[in-house]
PDB file of N, CA and C and ligand atoms in Angstrom:
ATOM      1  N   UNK A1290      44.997  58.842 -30.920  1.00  0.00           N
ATOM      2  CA  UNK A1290      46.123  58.108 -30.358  1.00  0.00           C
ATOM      3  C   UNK A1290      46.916  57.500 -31.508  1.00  0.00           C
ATOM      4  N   UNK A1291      48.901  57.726 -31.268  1.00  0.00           N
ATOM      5  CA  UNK A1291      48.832  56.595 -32.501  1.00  0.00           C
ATOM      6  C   UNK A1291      49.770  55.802 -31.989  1.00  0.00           C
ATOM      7  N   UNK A1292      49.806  54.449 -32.498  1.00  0.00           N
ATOM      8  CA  UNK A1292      50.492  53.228 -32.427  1.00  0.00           C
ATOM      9  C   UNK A1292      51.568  53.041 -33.121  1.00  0.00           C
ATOM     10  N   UNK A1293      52.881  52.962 -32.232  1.00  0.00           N
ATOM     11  CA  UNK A1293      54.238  52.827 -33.107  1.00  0.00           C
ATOM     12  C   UNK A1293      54.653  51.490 -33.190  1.00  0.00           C
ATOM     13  N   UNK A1294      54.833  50.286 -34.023  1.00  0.00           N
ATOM     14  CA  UNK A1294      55.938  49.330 -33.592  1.00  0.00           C
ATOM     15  C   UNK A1294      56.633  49.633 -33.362  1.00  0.00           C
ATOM     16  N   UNK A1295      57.367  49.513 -31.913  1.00  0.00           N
ATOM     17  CA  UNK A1295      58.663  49.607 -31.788  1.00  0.00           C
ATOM     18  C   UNK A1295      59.616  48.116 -31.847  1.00  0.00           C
ATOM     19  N   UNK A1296      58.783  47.227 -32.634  1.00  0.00           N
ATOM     20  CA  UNK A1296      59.419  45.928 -32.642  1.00  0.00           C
ATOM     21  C   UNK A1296      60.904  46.181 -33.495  1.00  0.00           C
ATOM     22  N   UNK A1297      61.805  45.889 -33.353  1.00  0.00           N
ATOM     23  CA  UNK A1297      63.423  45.887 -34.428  1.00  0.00           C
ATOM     24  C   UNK A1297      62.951  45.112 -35.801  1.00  0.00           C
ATOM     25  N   UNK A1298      63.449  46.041 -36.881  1.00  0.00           N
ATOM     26  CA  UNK A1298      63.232  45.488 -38.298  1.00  0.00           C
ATOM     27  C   UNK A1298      62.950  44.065 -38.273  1.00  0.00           C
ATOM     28  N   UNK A1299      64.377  43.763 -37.962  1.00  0.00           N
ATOM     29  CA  UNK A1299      64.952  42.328 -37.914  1.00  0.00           C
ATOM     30  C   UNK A1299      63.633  41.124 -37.803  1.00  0.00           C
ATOM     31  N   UNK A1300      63.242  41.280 -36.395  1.00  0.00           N
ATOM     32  CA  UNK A1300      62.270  40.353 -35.690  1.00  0.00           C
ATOM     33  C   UNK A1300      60.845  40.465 -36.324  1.00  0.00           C
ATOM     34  N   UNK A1301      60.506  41.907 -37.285  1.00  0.00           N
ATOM     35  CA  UNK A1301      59.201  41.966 -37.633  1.00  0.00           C
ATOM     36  C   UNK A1301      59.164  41.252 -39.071  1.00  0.00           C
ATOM     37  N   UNK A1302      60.269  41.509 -39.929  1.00  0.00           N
ATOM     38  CA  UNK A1302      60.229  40.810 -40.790  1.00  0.00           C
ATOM     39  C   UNK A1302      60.258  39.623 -40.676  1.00  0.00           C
ATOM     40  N   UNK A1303      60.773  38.413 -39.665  1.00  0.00           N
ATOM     41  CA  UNK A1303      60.338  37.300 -39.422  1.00  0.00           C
ATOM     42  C   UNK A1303      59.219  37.237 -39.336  1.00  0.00           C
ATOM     43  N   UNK A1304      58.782  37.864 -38.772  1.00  0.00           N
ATOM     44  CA  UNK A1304      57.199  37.529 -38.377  1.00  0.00           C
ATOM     45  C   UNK A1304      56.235  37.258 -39.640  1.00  0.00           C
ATOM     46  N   UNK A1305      56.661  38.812 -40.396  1.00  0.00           N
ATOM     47  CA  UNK A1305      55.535  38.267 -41.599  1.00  0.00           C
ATOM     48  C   UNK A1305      56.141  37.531 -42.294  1.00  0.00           C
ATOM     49  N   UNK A1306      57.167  37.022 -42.748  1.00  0.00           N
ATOM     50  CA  UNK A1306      57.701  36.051 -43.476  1.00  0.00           C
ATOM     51  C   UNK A1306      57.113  34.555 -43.605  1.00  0.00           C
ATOM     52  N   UNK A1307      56.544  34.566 -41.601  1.00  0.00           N
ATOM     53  CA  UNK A1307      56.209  33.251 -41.113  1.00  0.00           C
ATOM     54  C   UNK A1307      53.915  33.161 -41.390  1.00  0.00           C
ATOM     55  N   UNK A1308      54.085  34.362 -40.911  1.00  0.00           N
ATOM     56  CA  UNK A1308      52.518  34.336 -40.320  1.00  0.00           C
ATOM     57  C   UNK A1308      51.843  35.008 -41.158  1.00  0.00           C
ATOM     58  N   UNK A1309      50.483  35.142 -42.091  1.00  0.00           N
ATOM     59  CA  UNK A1309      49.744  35.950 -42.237  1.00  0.00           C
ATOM     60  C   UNK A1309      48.951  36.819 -41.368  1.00  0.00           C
ATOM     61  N   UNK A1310      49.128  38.805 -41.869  1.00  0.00           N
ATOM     62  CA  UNK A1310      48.452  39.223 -41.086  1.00  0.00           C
ATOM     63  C   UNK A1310      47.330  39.188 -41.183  1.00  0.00           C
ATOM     64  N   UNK A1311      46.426  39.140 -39.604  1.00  0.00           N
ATOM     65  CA  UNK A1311      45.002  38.790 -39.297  1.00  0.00           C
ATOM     66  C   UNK A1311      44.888  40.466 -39.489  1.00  0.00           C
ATOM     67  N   UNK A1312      43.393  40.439 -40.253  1.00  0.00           N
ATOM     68  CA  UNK A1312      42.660  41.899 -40.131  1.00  0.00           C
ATOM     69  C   UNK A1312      41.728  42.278 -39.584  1.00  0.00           C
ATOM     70  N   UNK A1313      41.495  43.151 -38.283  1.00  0.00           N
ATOM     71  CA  UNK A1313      39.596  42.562 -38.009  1.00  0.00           C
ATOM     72  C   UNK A1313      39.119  43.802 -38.573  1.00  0.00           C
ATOM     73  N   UNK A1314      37.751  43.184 -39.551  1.00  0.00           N
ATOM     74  CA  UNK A1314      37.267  44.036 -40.216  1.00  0.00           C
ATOM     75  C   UNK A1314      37.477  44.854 -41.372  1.00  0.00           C
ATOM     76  N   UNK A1315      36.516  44.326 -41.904  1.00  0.00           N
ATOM     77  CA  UNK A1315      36.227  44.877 -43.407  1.00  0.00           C
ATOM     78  C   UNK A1315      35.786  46.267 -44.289  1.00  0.00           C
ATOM     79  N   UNK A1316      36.212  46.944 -43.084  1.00  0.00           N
ATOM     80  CA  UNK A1316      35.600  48.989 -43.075  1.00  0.00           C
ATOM     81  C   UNK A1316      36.977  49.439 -44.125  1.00  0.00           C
ATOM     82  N   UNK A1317      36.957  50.887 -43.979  1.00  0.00           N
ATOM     83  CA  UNK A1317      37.356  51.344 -44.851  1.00  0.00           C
ATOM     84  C   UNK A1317      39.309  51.259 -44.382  1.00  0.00           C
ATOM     85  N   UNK A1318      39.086  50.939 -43.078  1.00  0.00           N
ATOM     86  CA  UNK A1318      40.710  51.008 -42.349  1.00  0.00           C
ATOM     87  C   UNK A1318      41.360  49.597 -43.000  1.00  0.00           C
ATOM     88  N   UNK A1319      40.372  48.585 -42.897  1.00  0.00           N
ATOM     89  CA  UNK A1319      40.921  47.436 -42.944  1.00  0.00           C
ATOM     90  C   UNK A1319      40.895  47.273 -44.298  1.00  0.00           C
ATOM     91  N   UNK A1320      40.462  47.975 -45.048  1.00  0.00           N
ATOM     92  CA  UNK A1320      40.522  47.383 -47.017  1.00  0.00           C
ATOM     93  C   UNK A1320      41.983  48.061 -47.422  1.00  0.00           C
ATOM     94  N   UNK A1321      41.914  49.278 -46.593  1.00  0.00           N
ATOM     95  CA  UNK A1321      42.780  50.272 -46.816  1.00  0.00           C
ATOM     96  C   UNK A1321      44.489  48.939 -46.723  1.00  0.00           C
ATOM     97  N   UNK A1322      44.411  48.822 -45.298  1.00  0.00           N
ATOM     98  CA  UNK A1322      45.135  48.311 -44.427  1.00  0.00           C
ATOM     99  C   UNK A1322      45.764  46.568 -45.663  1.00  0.00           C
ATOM    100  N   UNK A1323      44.669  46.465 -46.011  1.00  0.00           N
ATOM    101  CA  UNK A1323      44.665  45.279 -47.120  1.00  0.00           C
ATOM    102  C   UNK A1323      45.637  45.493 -48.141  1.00  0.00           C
ATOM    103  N   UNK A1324      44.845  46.773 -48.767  1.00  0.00           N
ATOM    104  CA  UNK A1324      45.649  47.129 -50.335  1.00  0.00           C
ATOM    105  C   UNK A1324      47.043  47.207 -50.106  1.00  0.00           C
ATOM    106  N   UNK A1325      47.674  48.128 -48.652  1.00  0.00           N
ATOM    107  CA  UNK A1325      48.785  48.358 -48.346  1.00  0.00           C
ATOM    108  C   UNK A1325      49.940  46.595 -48.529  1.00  0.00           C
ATOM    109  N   UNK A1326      48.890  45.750 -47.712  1.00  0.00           N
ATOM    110  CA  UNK A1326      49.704  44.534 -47.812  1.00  0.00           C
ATOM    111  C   UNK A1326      49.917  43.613 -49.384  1.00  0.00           C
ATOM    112  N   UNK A1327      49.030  44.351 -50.027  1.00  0.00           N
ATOM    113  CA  UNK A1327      49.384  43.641 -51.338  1.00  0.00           C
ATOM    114  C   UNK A1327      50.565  43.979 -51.775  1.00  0.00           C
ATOM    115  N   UNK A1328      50.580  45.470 -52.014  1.00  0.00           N
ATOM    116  CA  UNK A1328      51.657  45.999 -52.285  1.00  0.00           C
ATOM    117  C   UNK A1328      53.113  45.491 -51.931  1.00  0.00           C
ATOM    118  N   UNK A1329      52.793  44.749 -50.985  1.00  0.00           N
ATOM    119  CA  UNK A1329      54.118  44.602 -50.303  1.00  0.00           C
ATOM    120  C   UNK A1329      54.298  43.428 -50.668  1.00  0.00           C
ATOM    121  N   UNK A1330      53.307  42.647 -50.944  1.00  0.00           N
ATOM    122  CA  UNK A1330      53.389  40.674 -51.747  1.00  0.00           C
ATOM    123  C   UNK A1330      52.925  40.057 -50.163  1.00  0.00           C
ATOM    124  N   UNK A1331      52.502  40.786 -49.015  1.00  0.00           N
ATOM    125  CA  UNK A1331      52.676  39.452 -47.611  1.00  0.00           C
ATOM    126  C   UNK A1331      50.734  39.052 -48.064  1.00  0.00           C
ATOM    127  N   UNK A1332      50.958  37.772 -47.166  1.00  0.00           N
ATOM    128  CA  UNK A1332      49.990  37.288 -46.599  1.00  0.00           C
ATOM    129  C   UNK A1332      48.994  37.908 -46.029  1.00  0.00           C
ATOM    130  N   UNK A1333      47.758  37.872 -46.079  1.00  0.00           N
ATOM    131  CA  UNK A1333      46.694  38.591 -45.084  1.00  0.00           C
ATOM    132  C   UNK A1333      45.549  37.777 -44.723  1.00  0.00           C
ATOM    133  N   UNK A1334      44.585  37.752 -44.065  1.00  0.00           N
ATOM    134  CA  UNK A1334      43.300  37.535 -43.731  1.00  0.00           C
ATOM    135  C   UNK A1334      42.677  38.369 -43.480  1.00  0.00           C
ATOM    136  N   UNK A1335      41.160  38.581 -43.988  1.00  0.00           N
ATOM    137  CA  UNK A1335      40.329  39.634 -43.521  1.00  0.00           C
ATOM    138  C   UNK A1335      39.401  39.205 -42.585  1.00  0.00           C
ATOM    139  N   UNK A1336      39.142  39.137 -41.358  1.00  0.00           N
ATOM    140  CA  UNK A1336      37.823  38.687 -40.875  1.00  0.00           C
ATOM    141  C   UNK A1336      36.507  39.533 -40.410  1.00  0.00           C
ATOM    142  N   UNK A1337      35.716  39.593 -40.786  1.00  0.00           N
ATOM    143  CA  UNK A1337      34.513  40.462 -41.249  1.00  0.00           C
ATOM    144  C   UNK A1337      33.195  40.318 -40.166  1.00  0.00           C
ATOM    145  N   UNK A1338      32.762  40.815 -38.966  1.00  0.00           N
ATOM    146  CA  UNK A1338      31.803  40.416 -38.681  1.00  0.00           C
ATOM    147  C   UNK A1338      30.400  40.315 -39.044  1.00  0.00           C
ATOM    148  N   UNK A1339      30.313  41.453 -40.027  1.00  0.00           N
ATOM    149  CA  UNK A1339      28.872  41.560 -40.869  1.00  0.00           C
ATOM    150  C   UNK A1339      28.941  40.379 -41.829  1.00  0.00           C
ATOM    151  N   UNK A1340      27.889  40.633 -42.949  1.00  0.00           N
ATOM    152  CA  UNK A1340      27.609  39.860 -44.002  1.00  0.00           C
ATOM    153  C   UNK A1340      28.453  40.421 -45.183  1.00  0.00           C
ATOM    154  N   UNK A1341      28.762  41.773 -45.147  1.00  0.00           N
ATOM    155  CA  UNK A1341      29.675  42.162 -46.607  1.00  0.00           C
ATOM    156  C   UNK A1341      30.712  42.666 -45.954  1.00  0.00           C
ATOM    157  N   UNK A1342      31.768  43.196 -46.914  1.00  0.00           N
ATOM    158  CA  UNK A1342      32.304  44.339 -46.819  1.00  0.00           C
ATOM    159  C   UNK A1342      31.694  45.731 -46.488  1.00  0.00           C
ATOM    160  N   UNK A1343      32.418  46.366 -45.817  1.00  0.00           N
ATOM    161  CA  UNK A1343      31.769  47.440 -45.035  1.00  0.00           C
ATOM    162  C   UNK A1343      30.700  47.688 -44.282  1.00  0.00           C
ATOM    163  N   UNK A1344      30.248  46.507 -43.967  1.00  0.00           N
ATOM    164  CA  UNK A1344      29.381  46.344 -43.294  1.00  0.00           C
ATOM    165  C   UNK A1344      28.273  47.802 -42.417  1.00  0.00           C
ATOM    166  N   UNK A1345      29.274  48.103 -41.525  1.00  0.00           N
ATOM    167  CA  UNK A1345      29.064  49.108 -41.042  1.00  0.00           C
ATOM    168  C   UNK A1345      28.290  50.410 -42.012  1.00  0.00           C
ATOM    169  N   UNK A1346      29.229  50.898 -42.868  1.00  0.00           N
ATOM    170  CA  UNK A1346      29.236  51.826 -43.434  1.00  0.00           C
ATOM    171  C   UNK A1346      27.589  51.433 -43.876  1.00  0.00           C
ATOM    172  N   UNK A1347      27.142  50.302 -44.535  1.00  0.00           N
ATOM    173  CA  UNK A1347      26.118  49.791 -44.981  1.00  0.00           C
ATOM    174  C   UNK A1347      24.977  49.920 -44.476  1.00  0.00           C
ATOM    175  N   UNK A1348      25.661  49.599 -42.785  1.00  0.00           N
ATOM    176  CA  UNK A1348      24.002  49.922 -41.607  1.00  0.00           C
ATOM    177  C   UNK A1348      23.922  51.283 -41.679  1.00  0.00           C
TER     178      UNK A1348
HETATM  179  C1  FAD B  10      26.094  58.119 -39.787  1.00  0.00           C
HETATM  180  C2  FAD B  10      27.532  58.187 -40.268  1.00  0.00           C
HETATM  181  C3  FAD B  10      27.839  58.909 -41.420  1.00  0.00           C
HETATM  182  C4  FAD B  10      29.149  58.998 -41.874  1.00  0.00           C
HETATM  183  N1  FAD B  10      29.416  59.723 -43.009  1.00  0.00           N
HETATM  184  C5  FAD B  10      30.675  59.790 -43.477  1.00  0.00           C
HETATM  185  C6  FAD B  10      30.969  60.510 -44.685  1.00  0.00           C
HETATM  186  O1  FAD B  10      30.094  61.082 -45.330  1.00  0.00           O
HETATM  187  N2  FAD B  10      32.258  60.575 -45.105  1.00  0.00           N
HETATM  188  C7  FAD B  10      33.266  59.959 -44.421  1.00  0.00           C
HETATM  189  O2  FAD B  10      34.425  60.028 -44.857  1.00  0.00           O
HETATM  190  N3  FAD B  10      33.007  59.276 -43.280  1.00  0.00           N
HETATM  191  C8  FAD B  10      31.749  59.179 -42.787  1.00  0.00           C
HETATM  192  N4  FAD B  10      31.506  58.518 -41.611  1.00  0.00           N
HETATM  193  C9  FAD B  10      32.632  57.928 -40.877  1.00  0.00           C
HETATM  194  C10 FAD B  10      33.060  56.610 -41.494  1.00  0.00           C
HETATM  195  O3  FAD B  10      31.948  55.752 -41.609  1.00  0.00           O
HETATM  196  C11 FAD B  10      34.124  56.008 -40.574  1.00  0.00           C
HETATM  197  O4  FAD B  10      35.171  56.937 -40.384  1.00  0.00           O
HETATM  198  C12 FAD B  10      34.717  54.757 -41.178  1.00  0.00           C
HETATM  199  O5  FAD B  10      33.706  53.820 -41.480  1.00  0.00           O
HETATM  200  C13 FAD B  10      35.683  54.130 -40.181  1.00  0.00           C
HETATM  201  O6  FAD B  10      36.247  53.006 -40.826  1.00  0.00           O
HETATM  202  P1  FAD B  10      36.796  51.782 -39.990  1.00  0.00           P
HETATM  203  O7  FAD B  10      37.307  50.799 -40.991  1.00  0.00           O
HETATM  204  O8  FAD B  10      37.733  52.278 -38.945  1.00  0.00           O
HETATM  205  O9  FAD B  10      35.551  51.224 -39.162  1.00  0.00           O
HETATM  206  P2  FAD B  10      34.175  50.619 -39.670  1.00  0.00           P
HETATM  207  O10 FAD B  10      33.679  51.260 -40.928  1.00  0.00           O
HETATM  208  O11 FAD B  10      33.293  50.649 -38.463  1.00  0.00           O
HETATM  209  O12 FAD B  10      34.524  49.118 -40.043  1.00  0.00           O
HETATM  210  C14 FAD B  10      34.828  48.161 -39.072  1.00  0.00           C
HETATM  211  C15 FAD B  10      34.389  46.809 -39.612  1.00  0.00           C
HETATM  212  O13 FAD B  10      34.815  45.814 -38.679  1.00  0.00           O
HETATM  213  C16 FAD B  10      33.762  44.902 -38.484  1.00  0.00           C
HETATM  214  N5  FAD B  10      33.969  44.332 -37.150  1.00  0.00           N
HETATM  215  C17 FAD B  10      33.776  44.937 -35.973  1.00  0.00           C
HETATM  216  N6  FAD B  10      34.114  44.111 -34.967  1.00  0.00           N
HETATM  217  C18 FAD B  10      34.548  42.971 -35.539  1.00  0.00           C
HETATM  218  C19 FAD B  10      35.050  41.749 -35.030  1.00  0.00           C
HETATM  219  N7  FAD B  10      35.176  41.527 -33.692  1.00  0.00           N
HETATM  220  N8  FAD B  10      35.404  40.759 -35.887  1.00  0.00           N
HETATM  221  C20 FAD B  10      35.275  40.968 -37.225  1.00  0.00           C
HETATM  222  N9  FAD B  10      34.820  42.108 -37.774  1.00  0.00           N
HETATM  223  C21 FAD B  10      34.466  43.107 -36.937  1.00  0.00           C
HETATM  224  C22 FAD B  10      32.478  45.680 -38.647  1.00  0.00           C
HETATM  225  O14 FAD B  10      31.411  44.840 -39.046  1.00  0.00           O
HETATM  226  C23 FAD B  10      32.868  46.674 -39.746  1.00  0.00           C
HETATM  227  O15 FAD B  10      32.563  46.207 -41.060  1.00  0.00           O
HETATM  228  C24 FAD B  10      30.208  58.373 -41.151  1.00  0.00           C
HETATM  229  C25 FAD B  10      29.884  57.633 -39.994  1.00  0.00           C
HETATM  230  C26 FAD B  10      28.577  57.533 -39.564  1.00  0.00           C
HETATM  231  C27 FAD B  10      28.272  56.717 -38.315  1.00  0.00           C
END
């Protein structure tokens, strides 16, 4: 399945301007998903339900 914003430029760039994005999970989508936001200079949070990074991959 894939997921489009169809939010307008305009209104999304407010958004991150204002809010850091929340990440759930620390797998390979969400580090991925991470690096992408550095690149860009925004804000992020990672929240992790295991004990490390990648948790999963780990079990
Ligand atoms: C047995 C096995 C072998 C595999 N071998 C390979 C391989 O050789 N090569 C390969 O490319 N792929 C392999 N895969 C597939 C690969 O592991 C997955 O494609 C990949 O891990 C998916 O990454 P993900 O970030 O989407 O999810 P995940 O790796 O599952 O990461 C999700 C993370 O989110 C965390 N999480 C979940 N719910 C919450 C929550 N509510 N709040 C906070 N954190 C949460 C989890 O703890 C986890 O760390 C294998 C998979 C399995 C099961």
């Amino acid at each position: 399945m894939t997921l489009i914003d169809l939010t307008p430029p305009a209104a999304r760039s407010d958004r991150l301007a204002t809010l850091p994005v929340a990440i759930i999970g620390a797998g390979p989508i969400g580090l991925a998903a991470a690096a992408n936001l550095v690149e860009r200079g925004l804000d992020f949070l990672i929240y992790e339900a295991g004990d490390s990074v990648a948790d999963s991959i780990r079990s």
